[in-house]
Coordinates of C-alpha atoms in Angstrom, one line a residue:
M1 CA -79.2 -55.7 41.2
S2 CA -77.5 -55.1 37.8
Q3 CA -79.3 -52.8 35.5
D4 CA -79.4 -52.3 31.7
I5 CA -80.6 -48.9 30.7
V6 CA -81.7 -48.4 27.1
I7 CA -82.0 -44.9 25.7
L8 CA -84.1 -44.7 22.5
A9 CA -82.8 -42.1 20.1
A10 CA -83.5 -43.4 16.6
G11 CA -86.5 -41.2 15.7
K12 CA -86.4 -38.9 12.7
G13 CA -88.0 -35.9 14.4
S14 CA -89.3 -34.5 11.1
R15 CA -91.5 -31.9 12.9
M16 CA -88.3 -30.2 14.2
K17 CA -87.6 -29.3 10.5
S18 CA -83.8 -29.5 11.3
S19 CA -80.7 -30.7 9.5
F20 CA -79.5 -32.6 12.6
S21 CA -81.0 -35.1 15.0
K22 CA -83.9 -34.1 17.2
V23 CA -82.2 -35.5 20.3
L24 CA -79.2 -33.2 19.8
H25 CA -81.3 -30.1 20.2
K26 CA -80.5 -28.5 23.5
V27 CA -82.3 -27.8 26.8
G28 CA -80.3 -25.6 29.2
G29 CA -77.4 -25.6 26.8
V30 CA -77.0 -29.4 26.8
A31 CA -78.2 -31.8 24.1
M32 CA -81.4 -33.6 25.3
V33 CA -79.9 -37.1 24.7
R34 CA -76.8 -36.1 26.8
R35 CA -79.1 -35.1 29.7
V36 CA -80.8 -38.5 29.6
L37 CA -77.4 -40.3 29.3
A38 CA -76.0 -38.4 32.3
T39 CA -79.1 -39.2 34.4
A40 CA -78.8 -42.9 33.4
A41 CA -75.1 -43.0 34.1
S42 CA -75.8 -41.7 37.7
M43 CA -77.7 -44.9 38.4
T44 CA -76.0 -47.7 40.4
N45 CA -74.6 -50.7 38.4
A46 CA -75.9 -49.2 35.1
K47 CA -74.9 -50.6 31.7
L48 CA -75.9 -48.1 29.0
H49 CA -77.4 -48.9 25.6
L50 CA -78.1 -46.2 23.0
V51 CA -80.4 -47.0 20.1
V52 CA -79.8 -44.8 17.1
G53 CA -81.2 -44.7 13.6
H54 CA -81.8 -41.5 11.6
Q55 CA -78.6 -39.3 11.7
G56 CA -77.2 -41.9 14.1
E57 CA -73.6 -40.9 13.3
Q58 CA -74.3 -37.4 14.7
V59 CA -75.7 -38.8 17.9
T60 CA -73.0 -41.4 18.5
N61 CA -70.2 -38.9 17.8
H62 CA -71.8 -36.4 20.2
C63 CA -72.2 -39.0 23.0
Q64 CA -69.2 -41.2 22.6
D65 CA -67.7 -40.1 25.9
F66 CA -70.5 -42.1 27.7
A67 CA -69.1 -45.4 26.3
A68 CA -72.7 -46.7 25.7
N69 CA -73.3 -49.8 23.7
V70 CA -74.6 -48.4 20.4
V71 CA -77.4 -50.3 18.6
W72 CA -78.7 -49.4 15.2
Q73 CA -82.4 -49.3 14.4
N74 CA -82.7 -48.7 10.7
N75 CA -86.2 -48.8 9.3
P76 CA -87.7 -48.5 12.9
Q77 CA -90.9 -50.2 13.7
G78 CA -91.7 -48.9 17.1
T79 CA -90.4 -49.0 20.6
G80 CA -90.8 -52.8 20.9
D81 CA -88.7 -53.2 17.8
A82 CA -86.0 -51.0 19.3
L83 CA -85.9 -53.2 22.5
R84 CA -85.8 -56.4 20.4
R85 CA -82.7 -55.1 18.7
V86 CA -81.0 -54.6 22.0
A87 CA -82.2 -57.9 23.5
S88 CA -79.0 -59.9 22.6
S89 CA -76.9 -57.3 24.5
L90 CA -78.9 -57.4 27.7
Q91 CA -77.5 -59.1 30.8
S92 CA -79.1 -62.4 31.7
E93 CA -79.9 -61.3 35.2
G94 CA -81.1 -57.9 36.5
S95 CA -83.5 -55.5 34.9
T96 CA -83.9 -53.2 31.9
L97 CA -84.9 -49.6 32.2
T98 CA -86.2 -47.9 29.0
L99 CA -85.7 -44.1 28.6
Y100 CA -86.1 -41.7 25.7
G101 CA -83.6 -39.3 24.2
D102 CA -86.2 -36.6 23.7
V103 CA -87.5 -36.7 27.3
P104 CA -84.6 -34.8 28.9
L105 CA -85.9 -33.7 32.3
I106 CA -86.5 -37.1 34.0
R107 CA -85.0 -37.0 37.5
P108 CA -82.6 -39.5 39.0
T109 CA -84.8 -39.5 42.2
T110 CA -87.8 -40.8 40.1
L111 CA -85.7 -43.5 38.5
E112 CA -84.4 -44.5 42.0
K113 CA -88.0 -44.9 43.2
M114 CA -88.6 -47.3 40.3
A115 CA -85.4 -49.2 41.0
A116 CA -86.3 -49.6 44.6
L117 CA -89.4 -51.6 43.6
S118 CA -87.7 -53.8 41.1
T119 CA -87.5 -57.6 41.7
P120 CA -87.1 -60.6 39.3
N121 CA -90.9 -60.9 39.4
T122 CA -91.9 -57.2 39.3
L123 CA -92.4 -54.8 36.4
V124 CA -92.4 -51.1 37.3
L125 CA -94.3 -48.6 35.2
L126 CA -93.9 -44.8 35.3
T127 CA -97.4 -43.4 34.9
I128 CA -98.9 -40.0 35.3
S129 CA -102.5 -38.7 35.7
L130 CA -103.4 -35.9 33.3
D131 CA -106.4 -33.6 33.0
N132 CA -106.1 -34.0 29.2
P133 CA -104.7 -37.5 28.3
T134 CA -105.2 -37.1 24.6
G135 CA -102.4 -38.7 22.6
Y136 CA -101.2 -41.0 25.4
G137 CA -101.6 -44.7 25.9
R138 CA -104.1 -45.4 28.7
I139 CA -103.3 -47.5 31.8
V140 CA -106.0 -50.2 32.1
R141 CA -106.6 -51.7 35.5
N142 CA -108.7 -54.7 36.5
A143 CA -111.4 -54.8 39.1
D144 CA -108.8 -55.1 41.9
G145 CA -107.0 -52.0 40.7
N146 CA -104.0 -53.9 39.3
V147 CA -102.5 -52.9 36.0
C148 CA -103.4 -55.4 33.3
A149 CA -102.7 -53.6 30.0
I150 CA -101.7 -50.4 28.2
V151 CA -103.9 -49.4 25.3
E152 CA -102.6 -46.9 22.7
Q153 CA -105.0 -44.0 21.8
K154 CA -105.6 -45.2 18.3
D155 CA -106.5 -48.7 19.5
A156 CA -108.6 -47.6 22.6
S157 CA -112.3 -48.0 23.1
A158 CA -114.5 -45.1 24.2
E159 CA -114.4 -46.4 27.8
E160 CA -110.6 -46.7 27.7
L161 CA -110.3 -43.2 26.2
A162 CA -112.0 -41.8 29.4
I163 CA -109.0 -43.1 31.5
N164 CA -106.7 -40.2 32.6
E165 CA -103.8 -42.3 34.0
V166 CA -101.4 -42.6 31.1
N167 CA -98.3 -44.3 30.1
T168 CA -95.0 -42.3 30.0
G169 CA -93.2 -44.9 28.1
I170 CA -90.6 -45.4 30.9
L171 CA -90.6 -48.8 32.4
L172 CA -88.4 -51.2 34.3
A173 CA -88.7 -54.9 33.5
P174 CA -86.9 -58.0 34.8
N175 CA -84.5 -59.3 32.1
Q176 CA -85.4 -63.0 32.1
P177 CA -89.1 -62.7 31.3
L178 CA -88.5 -59.6 29.2
Q179 CA -86.6 -61.6 26.6
T180 CA -89.6 -63.9 26.2
W181 CA -92.0 -61.0 26.0
L182 CA -90.0 -59.2 23.3
A183 CA -89.8 -62.3 21.2
A184 CA -93.6 -62.7 21.4
L185 CA -94.4 -59.1 20.2
T186 CA -96.5 -58.6 17.0
N187 CA -97.3 -55.6 15.0
D188 CA -101.0 -56.3 14.7
N189 CA -102.3 -52.8 15.5
A190 CA -103.4 -49.6 13.8
Q191 CA -99.8 -48.4 13.4
G192 CA -98.3 -51.6 12.2
E193 CA -95.6 -51.3 14.8
F194 CA -94.2 -53.4 17.6
Y195 CA -95.4 -51.7 20.8
L196 CA -93.2 -52.2 23.9
T197 CA -96.4 -51.5 25.9
D198 CA -97.8 -54.9 24.8
I199 CA -95.5 -56.6 27.2
I200 CA -97.7 -55.3 30.1
A201 CA -100.5 -57.6 29.2
M202 CA -98.0 -60.5 28.8
A203 CA -96.6 -59.7 32.2
A204 CA -100.1 -59.7 33.8
K205 CA -100.9 -63.0 32.1
D206 CA -97.7 -64.5 33.5
G207 CA -98.5 -63.4 37.0
V208 CA -95.7 -60.8 37.2
D209 CA -96.4 -58.0 39.7
I210 CA -97.0 -54.7 37.9
V211 CA -96.5 -51.7 40.1
T212 CA -96.6 -48.0 39.2
V213 CA -94.6 -44.9 40.2
Q214 CA -95.5 -41.3 39.3
P215 CA -93.0 -38.4 38.8
E216 CA -93.0 -35.2 40.8
N217 CA -94.3 -33.2 37.9
E218 CA -95.4 -33.5 34.3
A219 CA -92.3 -31.8 32.9
E220 CA -90.2 -34.8 33.9
V221 CA -91.9 -37.0 31.4
A222 CA -92.6 -34.4 28.7
G223 CA -91.2 -35.3 25.3
V224 CA -90.1 -33.0 22.5
N225 CA -91.6 -33.3 19.0
D226 CA -91.3 -29.8 17.7
R227 CA -89.6 -26.5 18.6
V228 CA -92.7 -25.2 20.5
Q229 CA -92.4 -28.1 22.9
L230 CA -88.6 -27.6 23.0
A231 CA -89.1 -24.0 24.1
A232 CA -91.6 -25.0 26.7
L233 CA -89.1 -27.5 28.3
E234 CA -86.4 -24.8 28.1
R235 CA -88.6 -22.5 30.2
E236 CA -89.4 -25.3 32.6
W237 CA -85.7 -26.0 33.0
Q238 CA -84.8 -22.4 33.6
Q239 CA -87.6 -22.0 36.1
Q240 CA -86.2 -25.0 38.0
Q241 CA -82.7 -23.4 38.0
A242 CA -84.0 -20.0 39.1
I243 CA -85.9 -21.6 42.1
Q244 CA -82.7 -23.5 43.1
L245 CA -80.6 -20.4 42.9
M246 CA -83.0 -18.4 45.1
Q247 CA -83.2 -21.2 47.6
N248 CA -79.4 -21.1 47.8
G249 CA -79.4 -17.4 48.7
A250 CA -79.2 -15.6 45.4
T251 CA -81.5 -12.7 44.5
L252 CA -82.9 -12.8 41.0
L253 CA -84.5 -9.4 40.1
D254 CA -86.7 -11.3 37.7
P255 CA -86.6 -15.1 37.9
A256 CA -88.3 -15.4 34.5
R257 CA -85.4 -13.6 32.8
I258 CA -82.3 -15.7 33.4
D259 CA -80.7 -18.5 31.3
V260 CA -78.4 -21.1 32.9
R261 CA -76.8 -23.2 30.2
G262 CA -74.6 -25.3 32.3
E263 CA -73.8 -25.1 36.1
L264 CA -74.1 -21.9 38.1
I265 CA -72.7 -21.9 41.6
T266 CA -73.5 -18.9 43.8
G267 CA -72.5 -17.8 47.3
E268 CA -74.6 -15.8 49.7
D269 CA -76.2 -12.5 48.8
V270 CA -75.5 -12.7 45.1
I271 CA -77.6 -10.3 43.0
I272 CA -78.4 -11.1 39.4
D273 CA -80.2 -8.6 37.3
V274 CA -82.4 -9.4 34.2
N275 CA -81.4 -11.1 30.9
C276 CA -78.1 -12.6 32.1
V277 CA -76.8 -15.8 30.4
F278 CA -74.5 -18.3 32.2
E279 CA -72.7 -21.0 30.2
G280 CA -70.5 -23.9 31.1
K281 CA -69.4 -23.7 34.8
V282 CA -69.7 -20.4 36.5
E283 CA -68.9 -19.6 40.1
L284 CA -70.0 -16.4 41.8
G285 CA -68.6 -15.6 45.3
D286 CA -70.5 -14.0 48.2
G287 CA -71.9 -10.6 47.4
V288 CA -71.2 -10.6 43.7
E289 CA -73.5 -8.3 41.7
V290 CA -74.2 -9.0 38.1
G291 CA -75.9 -6.2 36.1
P292 CA -78.4 -6.6 33.3
N293 CA -77.7 -8.3 30.0
C294 CA -74.4 -9.9 31.0
H295 CA -72.9 -13.1 29.6
L296 CA -70.6 -15.2 31.8
K297 CA -69.0 -18.4 30.6
D298 CA -66.7 -20.9 32.3
C299 CA -65.4 -18.3 34.8
V300 CA -64.8 -17.7 38.6
V301 CA -65.7 -14.4 40.1
G302 CA -64.5 -13.5 43.6
K303 CA -66.7 -12.2 46.4
G304 CA -67.8 -8.6 46.4
T305 CA -67.1 -8.0 42.7
V306 CA -69.5 -5.9 40.7
I307 CA -70.1 -6.7 37.0
K308 CA -72.0 -3.9 35.3
S309 CA -74.4 -4.2 32.4
H310 CA -73.7 -5.7 29.0
S311 CA -70.4 -7.2 30.0
M312 CA -69.0 -10.6 28.9
I313 CA -66.6 -12.8 30.9
D314 CA -65.3 -15.9 29.1
E315 CA -62.8 -18.5 30.6
S316 CA -61.4 -16.0 33.0
Q317 CA -60.7 -15.6 36.7
V318 CA -61.8 -12.5 38.6
G319 CA -60.6 -11.7 42.0
E320 CA -62.4 -10.1 45.0
A321 CA -63.9 -6.6 45.0
C322 CA -63.2 -6.0 41.3
D323 CA -65.2 -3.5 39.2
I324 CA -66.1 -4.6 35.7
G325 CA -67.9 -2.8 32.9
P326 CA -70.3 -1.6 31.7
F327 CA -69.7 -3.0 28.2
A328 CA -66.5 -4.8 29.1
R329 CA -65.2 -8.0 27.5
L330 CA -62.9 -10.4 29.3
R331 CA -61.7 -13.0 26.8
P332 CA -60.1 -16.4 27.7
G333 CA -57.0 -16.3 29.8
T334 CA -57.8 -13.1 31.6
R335 CA -56.9 -13.0 35.3
L336 CA -57.9 -10.1 37.5
A337 CA -56.3 -9.7 41.0
N338 CA -58.3 -8.3 43.8
K339 CA -59.7 -4.7 43.4
A340 CA -58.7 -4.5 39.7
K341 CA -61.0 -2.4 37.5
I342 CA -61.9 -3.0 33.9
G343 CA -64.1 -0.2 32.6
N344 CA -66.4 0.5 29.8
F345 CA -65.5 -0.7 26.3
V346 CA -62.3 -2.4 27.5
E347 CA -61.3 -5.8 26.1
T348 CA -58.7 -8.1 27.6
K349 CA -57.3 -11.4 26.4
K350 CA -54.7 -13.7 28.1
A351 CA -53.9 -10.8 30.5
N352 CA -52.9 -10.9 34.1
I353 CA -54.0 -7.6 35.7
G354 CA -52.5 -6.9 39.1
E355 CA -54.1 -5.8 42.3
G356 CA -55.7 -2.4 42.2
S357 CA -54.8 -1.8 38.6
K358 CA -57.2 0.1 36.4
V359 CA -58.0 -0.1 32.8
N360 CA -60.9 2.3 32.8
H361 CA -62.1 2.7 29.2
L362 CA -61.7 2.2 25.5
S363 CA -58.6 0.0 25.7
Y364 CA -57.4 -3.4 24.5
I365 CA -55.0 -5.3 26.8
G366 CA -53.8 -8.7 25.3
D367 CA -50.9 -11.0 26.1
T368 CA -49.9 -8.9 29.0
E369 CA -48.4 -9.3 32.5
M370 CA -49.4 -6.2 34.5
G371 CA -48.4 -5.5 38.0
A372 CA -50.2 -3.7 40.9
N373 CA -51.6 -0.2 41.0
V374 CA -51.1 0.5 37.3
N375 CA -53.3 3.2 35.7
V376 CA -54.0 2.7 32.0
G377 CA -55.4 5.7 30.2
A378 CA -58.2 5.7 27.6
G379 CA -57.5 4.4 24.2
T380 CA -54.4 2.4 25.1
I381 CA -53.6 -0.8 23.3
T382 CA -51.0 -3.5 23.6
C383 CA -49.9 -4.3 20.0
N384 CA -49.4 -8.0 20.6
Y385 CA -49.6 -9.4 17.1
D386 CA -47.0 -8.9 14.4
G387 CA -49.1 -10.6 11.7
V388 CA -47.7 -14.0 12.4
N389 CA -46.9 -14.4 16.1
K390 CA -48.2 -13.1 19.4
H391 CA -45.8 -11.3 21.8
L392 CA -45.8 -10.3 25.5
T393 CA -46.1 -6.9 27.0
Q394 CA -44.8 -6.6 30.6
V395 CA -45.9 -3.7 32.8
A396 CA -44.5 -3.5 36.3
D397 CA -46.1 -2.0 39.5
N398 CA -47.1 1.6 39.8
V399 CA -46.8 2.4 36.1
F400 CA -48.9 5.3 34.6
I401 CA -49.8 5.0 31.0
G402 CA -51.2 8.1 29.3
S403 CA -54.2 8.0 27.0
N404 CA -54.1 6.9 23.4
S405 CA -50.8 5.1 23.9
A406 CA -49.6 2.0 21.9
L407 CA -47.2 -0.6 23.5
V408 CA -45.7 -2.6 20.7
A409 CA -44.8 -6.0 22.0
P410 CA -42.5 -7.5 23.0
V411 CA -41.8 -4.6 25.3
Q412 CA -41.2 -4.0 29.0
V413 CA -42.1 -1.1 31.2
A414 CA -40.4 -1.0 34.6
E415 CA -41.7 0.0 38.0
G416 CA -42.9 3.5 38.5
A417 CA -42.5 4.5 34.8
T418 CA -44.7 7.0 33.1
I419 CA -45.8 6.8 29.4
A420 CA -46.8 10.2 28.0
A421 CA -50.2 10.4 26.3
G422 CA -50.2 9.6 22.6
S423 CA -46.9 7.6 22.7
T424 CA -46.0 4.6 20.6
I425 CA -43.6 2.6 22.8
T426 CA -41.3 0.1 21.0
K427 CA -38.4 0.0 23.4
A428 CA -38.0 -0.9 27.1
V429 CA -38.8 1.8 29.6
G430 CA -36.7 1.9 32.8
E431 CA -37.8 2.5 36.4
K432 CA -39.4 5.9 37.1
Q433 CA -38.5 7.0 33.6
L434 CA -40.8 9.2 31.5
A435 CA -41.2 7.8 28.0
F436 CA -42.7 9.9 25.2
A437 CA -42.7 9.0 21.5
R438 CA -44.8 11.2 19.3
S439 CA -44.2 13.5 16.3
R440 CA -43.6 17.2 17.0
Q441 CA -46.7 19.3 16.2
A442 CA -46.6 21.5 13.1
N443 CA -49.2 24.1 12.3
K444 CA -49.8 25.3 8.7
D445 CA -51.3 28.7 7.8
N446 CA -54.1 29.0 5.2
W447 CA -54.4 25.3 4.7
P448 CA -57.2 24.5 2.2
R449 CA -59.8 22.1 3.5
P450 CA -60.9 19.3 1.2
V451 CA -64.2 20.1 -0.6
K452 CA -66.9 17.7 -1.7
N453 CA -66.8 16.8 -5.4

């Protein structure tokens, strides 16, 4: 059956105290509304509608790749008002699922349960039973146990306030009767708003079957109104990711201290120490070890590689059995072949480092093609920028580069060559040549040291 999915994202979110839309705040590195849209887009035969209002340009620009039908709700008057504005865009047949841009952790499996119960004469409600239902609309059932209405807290009687089954706001309604119900909505209530929940009583009156589904946990239907609630959902999301990683064979030395802000794929026997952050898409092969306080973004790391503490890897590819860090930074375009070593306080950028090559410490290697079994001494830099353009440094296999050397690109160092420590290399070095380029030492007797004024 065809399905319209309406995502409500028009609220101001004033309690966030933010210069941008509430639904653009992130959980797990992804804007809340994008999480909801992605879940909606995974449903079968889904036609997406996005209702925007306050800061709507921000929201539509951020979500334009979903190709949703954008509907504006200026001067919003409740959830029923939002659906009324979408009504003319809904399909004549099928059903409409209502979701919320600030309820980001709803699961596809829950929505699929709802869809499985949908018929042209069935309205499906997502409800949840809470120990403390304060603030939620209550699910009112008749003597037979059938849902007959939803009463908002401000309009509820003392008896209704005692009900602990509450409305999540997520419902799936058949389109044909929905159009009639939306047209009949009024704002005769304490808030002066058009409540979407009022259609429940209309459906009961019309003899439509009203069935309920409950989510696996409360976090699925938790909304965000302020930064405290946002932080709580962030922790919930990270806990879910930690559990999944451990179930897939990774060891987390402290599951409460990991942040996955994208997709993290791990092989067997991966070990991740505390306070590591993973952004974008990161793949870790079997046996990879990640030390504490590391930051990995959009990278692939081959099996058996060890990444020591406080290292950052960004848009790079790392081979097998490599040794990285501590305090190393691999910038975009870095490619390490198997068994390469990048040591402490080394930075690389757009560099191909060959198999078994070592850049052990205190060096910068950028715009470089480096062969196998190269040894780079401490303090070596490739001078790749002339102030306007970047240039390439080419280092062949088995080269030895002494400490504190500068290779001024464009320059080539052939196989087996040696660069003497402290050299500034501006010309090509041939095979097995020794290159040394430094001033002759001069010692002056009785030289007066500077004194403090």
